[in-house]
Amino acid sequence: IYTYLNKEILFLEKNMELELWNIFQSSRGANATMILSVTIGIWIAARFASVARENDAPVLMKAIISIFALSGFAFGWMVITRAVNSWVVQATALSDLRESGTELSPIASQYVEMYGGEFMTNPGPIGMAYLISGLLIALLPLWLKDNK
């Protein structure tokens, strides 16, 4: 079974689904690297906050560390949201392939049903919990006093 994309290019339909899966898999490596950078950023912010607290840093230094932590939080929000949206993009591409008349594999059809829909504007509940807790780990010890 062949599908014409334009008059010069002819593709075998089953290869199109496989190519979409290959492209999706390639993007997952980049997403994992970016999410790792978010994790390292959270650790750095928490470490800076810990050192600042131990050394009784001045308010200006605490403010700079807080800005760093908030920037890392915003960056993480963007990165995780983009990673989650790559699932939506894949589902949309597979859905469009199905609408062009290509019969999808059962796994691809289930994937479209599970992840198809509108783009997300947030990283989802687990991503939000991760980012918020990371931000609090960095900020709370920096600004709250001990009960010693």
Coordinates of N, CA and C in Angstrom, one line a residue:
I1 N 0.9 -1.2 0.0 CA 0.0 0.0 0.0 C 0.9 1.2 0.0
Y2 N 0.6 2.1 -0.9 CA 1.4 3.3 -1.0 C 0.6 4.6 -0.9
T3 N 1.2 5.6 -0.3 CA 0.6 6.9 -0.1 C 1.4 8.0 -0.9
Y4 N 0.7 8.8 -1.6 CA 1.4 9.9 -2.3 C 1.4 11.1 -1.4
L5 N 2.6 11.6 -1.1 CA 2.7 12.9 -0.3 C 2.7 14.1 -1.3
N6 N 3.3 13.9 -2.4 CA 3.2 14.8 -3.5 C 3.5 14.0 -4.8
K7 N 3.5 14.6 -6.0 CA 3.6 13.9 -7.2 C 5.0 13.2 -7.3
E8 N 6.0 13.7 -6.7 CA 7.3 13.1 -6.9 C 7.7 12.1 -5.8
I9 N 7.1 12.2 -4.6 CA 7.5 11.4 -3.5 C 6.5 10.3 -3.1
L10 N 6.9 9.1 -3.1 CA 6.1 8.0 -2.7 C 6.6 7.2 -1.5
F11 N 5.8 7.0 -0.5 CA 6.3 6.4 0.7 C 5.5 5.1 1.0
L12 N 6.1 4.1 1.5 CA 5.4 2.9 2.0 C 4.8 3.3 3.4
E13 N 3.5 3.1 3.5 CA 2.8 3.6 4.7 C 3.4 3.1 6.0
K14 N 3.7 1.8 6.1 CA 4.2 1.3 7.4 C 5.5 1.9 7.8
N15 N 6.3 2.3 6.8 CA 7.6 2.9 7.2 C 7.3 4.3 7.8
M16 N 6.2 5.0 7.4 CA 6.0 6.3 8.0 C 5.7 6.2 9.5
E17 N 5.0 5.2 10.0 CA 4.8 5.0 11.4 C 6.1 4.7 12.1
L18 N 6.9 3.9 11.5 CA 8.2 3.6 12.1 C 9.1 4.8 12.2
E19 N 9.1 5.6 11.1 CA 9.9 6.9 11.2 C 9.4 7.8 12.2
L20 N 8.1 7.9 12.4 CA 7.6 8.8 13.5 C 8.0 8.3 14.9
W21 N 8.1 7.0 15.1 CA 8.5 6.4 16.4 C 10.0 6.7 16.5
N22 N 10.8 6.6 15.4 CA 12.2 6.9 15.5 C 12.5 8.4 15.9
I23 N 11.7 9.3 15.3 CA 11.9 10.7 15.6 C 11.6 10.9 17.0
F24 N 10.5 10.3 17.5 CA 10.1 10.5 18.9 C 11.1 10.0 19.8
Q25 N 11.7 8.8 19.5 CA 12.7 8.3 20.4 C 14.0 9.2 20.4
S26 N 14.3 9.8 19.3 CA 15.5 10.7 19.3 C 15.2 11.9 20.2
S27 N 14.0 12.4 20.2 CA 13.7 13.6 21.0 C 13.8 13.2 22.5
R28 N 13.5 12.0 22.9 CA 13.5 11.6 24.3 C 14.9 11.7 24.9
G29 N 16.0 11.5 24.2 CA 17.3 11.7 24.7 C 17.6 13.1 25.0
A30 N 17.2 14.0 24.1 CA 17.4 15.4 24.4 C 16.5 15.9 25.6
N31 N 15.3 15.4 25.7 CA 14.5 15.7 26.9 C 15.1 15.2 28.2
A32 N 15.6 14.0 28.1 CA 16.3 13.5 29.3 C 17.5 14.3 29.8
T33 N 18.2 14.7 28.8 CA 19.4 15.6 29.1 C 19.0 16.9 29.8
M34 N 17.9 17.5 29.2 CA 17.4 18.8 29.8 C 16.8 18.6 31.2
I35 N 16.1 17.5 31.4 CA 15.6 17.2 32.7 C 16.7 17.0 33.7
L36 N 17.8 16.3 33.3 CA 18.9 16.1 34.1 C 19.5 17.5 34.5
S37 N 19.6 18.4 33.6 CA 20.1 19.7 33.9 C 19.2 20.4 34.9
V38 N 17.9 20.2 34.9 CA 17.0 20.8 35.9 C 17.4 20.2 37.2
T39 N 17.6 18.9 37.3 CA 17.9 18.3 38.6 C 19.2 18.8 39.1
I40 N 20.2 18.9 38.3 CA 21.5 19.5 38.8 C 21.3 20.9 39.2
G41 N 20.5 21.7 38.5 CA 20.2 23.1 38.9 C 19.5 23.2 40.3
I42 N 18.6 22.3 40.5 CA 18.0 22.2 41.9 C 19.0 21.9 42.9
W43 N 19.9 20.9 42.7 CA 20.9 20.6 43.6 C 21.8 21.8 43.9
I44 N 22.2 22.5 42.8 CA 23.1 23.6 43.0 C 22.5 24.7 43.8
A45 N 21.2 25.0 43.6 CA 20.5 26.0 44.3 C 20.4 25.6 45.8
A46 N 20.1 24.4 46.1 CA 20.0 23.9 47.4 C 21.4 23.9 48.1
R47 N 22.4 23.6 47.4 CA 23.8 23.7 48.0 C 24.2 25.1 48.3
F48 N 23.9 26.0 47.3 CA 24.2 27.4 47.6 C 23.5 27.9 48.8
A49 N 22.2 27.5 49.0 CA 21.4 28.0 50.1 C 22.0 27.4 51.4
S50 N 22.4 26.1 51.4 CA 23.0 25.5 52.5 C 24.3 26.2 53.0
V51 N 25.1 26.5 52.0 CA 26.4 27.2 52.4 C 26.1 28.6 52.9
A52 N 25.2 29.3 52.2 CA 24.8 30.6 52.7 C 24.3 30.6 54.1
R53 N 23.5 29.7 54.4 CA 22.9 29.6 55.8 C 24.0 29.3 56.8
E54 N 24.9 28.3 56.5 CA 26.0 27.9 57.4 C 26.9 29.1 57.7
N55 N 27.1 30.0 56.7 CA 28.0 31.1 56.8 C 27.4 32.4 57.1
D56 N 26.1 32.3 57.5 CA 25.3 33.5 57.8 C 25.5 34.6 56.8
A57 N 25.2 34.3 55.5 CA 25.4 35.2 54.4 C 24.5 36.4 54.6
P58 N 24.9 37.6 54.0 CA 24.1 38.8 54.1 C 22.9 38.7 53.2
V59 N 21.9 39.6 53.4 CA 20.6 39.5 52.7 C 20.8 39.6 51.2
L60 N 21.8 40.4 50.7 CA 22.0 40.5 49.3 C 22.4 39.1 48.7
M61 N 23.2 38.4 49.3 CA 23.6 37.1 48.8 C 22.4 36.1 48.9
K62 N 21.6 36.2 49.9 CA 20.4 35.4 50.0 C 19.4 35.7 48.8
A63 N 19.3 37.0 48.5 CA 18.5 37.4 47.4 C 19.0 36.9 46.1
I64 N 20.3 37.0 45.9 CA 20.8 36.5 44.6 C 20.6 35.0 44.5
I65 N 20.8 34.2 45.6 CA 20.5 32.8 45.5 C 19.1 32.5 45.3
S66 N 18.2 33.3 45.9 CA 16.7 33.1 45.7 C 16.4 33.4 44.2
I67 N 17.0 34.4 43.6 CA 16.7 34.7 42.2 C 17.2 33.5 41.3
F68 N 18.4 32.9 41.7 CA 18.9 31.8 41.0 C 17.9 30.6 41.1
A69 N 17.4 30.3 42.3 CA 16.5 29.2 42.6 C 15.2 29.5 41.8
L70 N 14.6 30.7 41.8 CA 13.4 31.0 41.1 C 13.6 30.8 39.6
S71 N 14.8 31.2 39.1 CA 15.1 31.1 37.6 C 15.1 29.6 37.3
G72 N 15.8 28.8 38.1 CA 15.8 27.4 37.9 C 14.5 26.8 37.9
F73 N 13.6 27.2 38.8 CA 12.2 26.7 38.8 C 11.5 27.0 37.5
A74 N 11.6 28.3 37.0 CA 11.0 28.7 35.8 C 11.5 27.9 34.6
F75 N 12.9 27.7 34.6 CA 13.5 26.9 33.5 C 13.0 25.4 33.6
G76 N 12.9 24.9 34.8 CA 12.4 23.5 34.9 C 11.0 23.4 34.5
W77 N 10.2 24.4 34.8 CA 8.7 24.4 34.4 C 8.7 24.3 32.8
M78 N 9.5 25.1 32.2 CA 9.5 25.1 30.7 C 10.0 23.8 30.2
V79 N 11.1 23.3 30.7 CA 11.7 22.0 30.2 C 10.8 20.8 30.3
I80 N 10.2 20.7 31.5 CA 9.3 19.5 31.7 C 8.0 19.7 30.9
T81 N 7.5 20.9 30.8 CA 6.3 21.1 30.0 C 6.6 20.7 28.5
R82 N 7.7 21.1 28.0 CA 8.1 20.8 26.6 C 8.3 19.3 26.5
A83 N 8.9 18.6 27.5 CA 9.1 17.2 27.4 C 7.7 16.5 27.3
V84 N 6.8 16.9 28.2 CA 5.5 16.3 28.2 C 4.7 16.6 26.9
N85 N 4.9 17.7 26.3 CA 4.3 18.1 25.1 C 4.8 17.3 23.9
S86 N 6.0 16.7 24.0 CA 6.5 15.9 22.9 C 5.7 14.7 22.8
W87 N 5.0 14.2 23.9 CA 4.1 13.1 23.8 C 2.9 13.5 23.0
V88 N 2.4 14.7 23.2 CA 1.2 15.2 22.5 C 1.5 15.3 21.0
V89 N 2.7 15.9 20.7 CA 3.1 16.0 19.3 C 3.2 14.6 18.6
Q90 N 3.8 13.6 19.3 CA 3.8 12.3 18.7 C 2.4 11.8 18.4
A91 N 1.5 11.9 19.4 CA 0.2 11.4 19.2 C -0.5 12.1 18.1
T92 N -0.3 13.4 17.9 CA -0.9 14.2 16.9 C -0.4 13.7 15.5
A93 N 0.9 13.5 15.4 CA 1.5 13.0 14.2 C 1.0 11.6 13.8
L94 N 0.8 10.7 14.8 CA 0.3 9.4 14.5 C -1.2 9.5 14.1
S95 N -1.9 10.4 14.8 CA -3.3 10.6 14.4 C -3.5 11.2 13.0
D96 N -2.6 12.1 12.6 CA -2.7 12.6 11.3 C -2.3 11.6 10.2
L97 N -1.4 10.7 10.6 CA -1.1 9.6 9.7 C -2.3 8.7 9.5
R98 N -3.0 8.4 10.6 CA -4.2 7.6 10.5 C -5.3 8.2 9.7
E99 N -5.4 9.5 9.8 CA -6.4 10.3 9.1 C -6.1 10.3 7.6
S100 N -4.8 10.1 7.2 CA -4.4 10.1 5.8 C -4.8 8.8 5.2
G101 N -5.3 7.8 6.0 CA -5.7 6.5 5.4 C -4.7 5.4 5.8
T102 N -3.7 5.7 6.6 CA -2.8 4.6 7.0 C -3.3 3.9 8.2
E103 N -3.2 2.6 8.1 CA -3.7 1.8 9.3 C -2.5 1.7 10.3
L104 N -2.8 2.2 11.5 CA -1.8 2.2 12.6 C -1.7 0.9 13.3
S105 N -0.6 0.6 13.9 CA -0.4 -0.6 14.7 C -1.3 -0.4 16.0
P106 N -1.6 -1.5 16.6 CA -2.4 -1.4 17.9 C -1.8 -0.5 18.9
I107 N -0.4 -0.6 19.0 CA 0.3 0.2 20.0 C 0.1 1.7 19.7
A108 N 0.3 2.0 18.4 CA 0.2 3.4 18.0 C -1.2 3.9 18.2
S109 N -2.2 3.1 18.0 CA -3.6 3.5 18.2 C -3.9 3.8 19.7
Q110 N -3.4 2.9 20.5 CA -3.5 3.1 22.0 C -2.8 4.4 22.4
Y111 N -1.6 4.6 21.9 CA -0.8 5.8 22.2 C -1.6 7.1 21.8
V112 N -2.2 7.1 20.7 CA -3.0 8.3 20.2 C -4.2 8.5 21.2
E113 N -4.8 7.4 21.6 CA -5.9 7.6 22.6 C -5.5 8.1 23.9
M114 N -4.3 7.7 24.4 CA -3.8 8.0 25.7 C -3.2 9.5 25.7
Y115 N -2.5 9.8 24.7 CA -1.7 11.1 24.8 C -2.2 12.2 23.8
G116 N -3.2 11.8 23.0 CA -3.7 12.8 22.0 C -4.5 13.9 22.8
G117 N -4.5 15.1 22.2 CA -5.3 16.2 22.8 C -4.6 17.5 22.7
E118 N -4.9 18.4 23.6 CA -4.4 19.7 23.5 C -3.0 19.8 24.2
F119 N -2.2 20.8 23.8 CA -0.9 21.0 24.4 C -1.1 21.4 25.9
M120 N -0.1 20.9 26.7 CA -0.2 21.3 28.1 C 0.6 22.6 28.3
T121 N 0.1 23.3 29.3 CA 0.8 24.6 29.7 C 1.5 24.5 31.0
N122 N 1.5 23.3 31.5 CA 2.3 23.0 32.8 C 2.9 21.6 32.7
P123 N 3.8 21.3 33.6 CA 4.5 20.0 33.6 C 3.7 18.9 34.2
G124 N 2.4 19.1 34.5 CA 1.6 18.0 35.1 C 1.8 17.9 36.6
P125 N 1.0 17.2 37.3 CA 1.1 17.2 38.7 C 2.4 16.7 39.3
I126 N 3.0 15.6 38.7 CA 4.2 15.1 39.2 C 5.4 16.1 39.0
G127 N 5.4 16.7 37.8 CA 6.4 17.7 37.5 C 6.3 18.9 38.4
M128 N 5.0 19.3 38.6 CA 4.8 20.5 39.5 C 5.3 20.2 40.9
A129 N 5.0 19.0 41.4 CA 5.4 18.6 42.8 C 6.9 18.6 42.9
Y130 N 7.5 18.0 41.9 CA 9.0 18.0 41.9 C 9.6 19.3 41.9
L131 N 9.2 20.2 41.0 CA 9.7 21.6 40.9 C 9.4 22.4 42.2
I132 N 8.2 22.3 42.7 CA 7.9 23.1 43.8 C 8.7 22.6 45.1
S133 N 8.8 21.3 45.2 CA 9.6 20.8 46.4 C 11.0 21.2 46.2
G134 N 11.6 21.2 45.0 CA 13.0 21.6 44.8 C 13.2 23.1 45.1
L135 N 12.2 23.9 44.7 CA 12.3 25.3 45.1 C 12.2 25.5 46.6
L136 N 11.3 24.8 47.2 CA 11.2 25.0 48.7 C 12.4 24.5 49.4
I137 N 13.0 23.4 48.9 CA 14.3 22.9 49.5 C 15.4 24.0 49.5
A138 N 15.4 24.8 48.4 CA 16.4 25.8 48.3 C 16.0 27.1 49.1
L139 N 14.8 27.5 49.1 CA 14.4 28.8 49.7 C 14.1 28.7 51.2
L140 N 13.4 27.7 51.6 CA 13.0 27.7 53.0 C 14.2 27.8 54.0
P141 N 15.2 26.9 53.8 CA 16.3 27.0 54.8 C 17.1 28.3 54.7
L142 N 17.0 28.9 53.6 CA 17.7 30.2 53.4 C 17.1 31.3 54.2
W143 N 15.8 31.3 54.2 CA 15.1 32.5 54.8 C 14.4 32.2 56.2
L144 N 14.2 30.9 56.5 CA 13.6 30.6 57.9 C 14.7 30.5 58.9
K145 N 14.4 30.9 60.1 CA 15.4 30.8 61.2 C 15.2 29.4 61.9
D146 N 16.3 29.0 62.5 CA 16.3 27.8 63.3 C 15.6 28.0 64.6
N147 N 15.1 26.9 65.2 CA 14.4 27.0 66.5 C 15.4 26.6 67.6
K148 N 16.7 26.9 67.4 CA 17.7 26.5 68.4 C 17.7 27.4 69.6

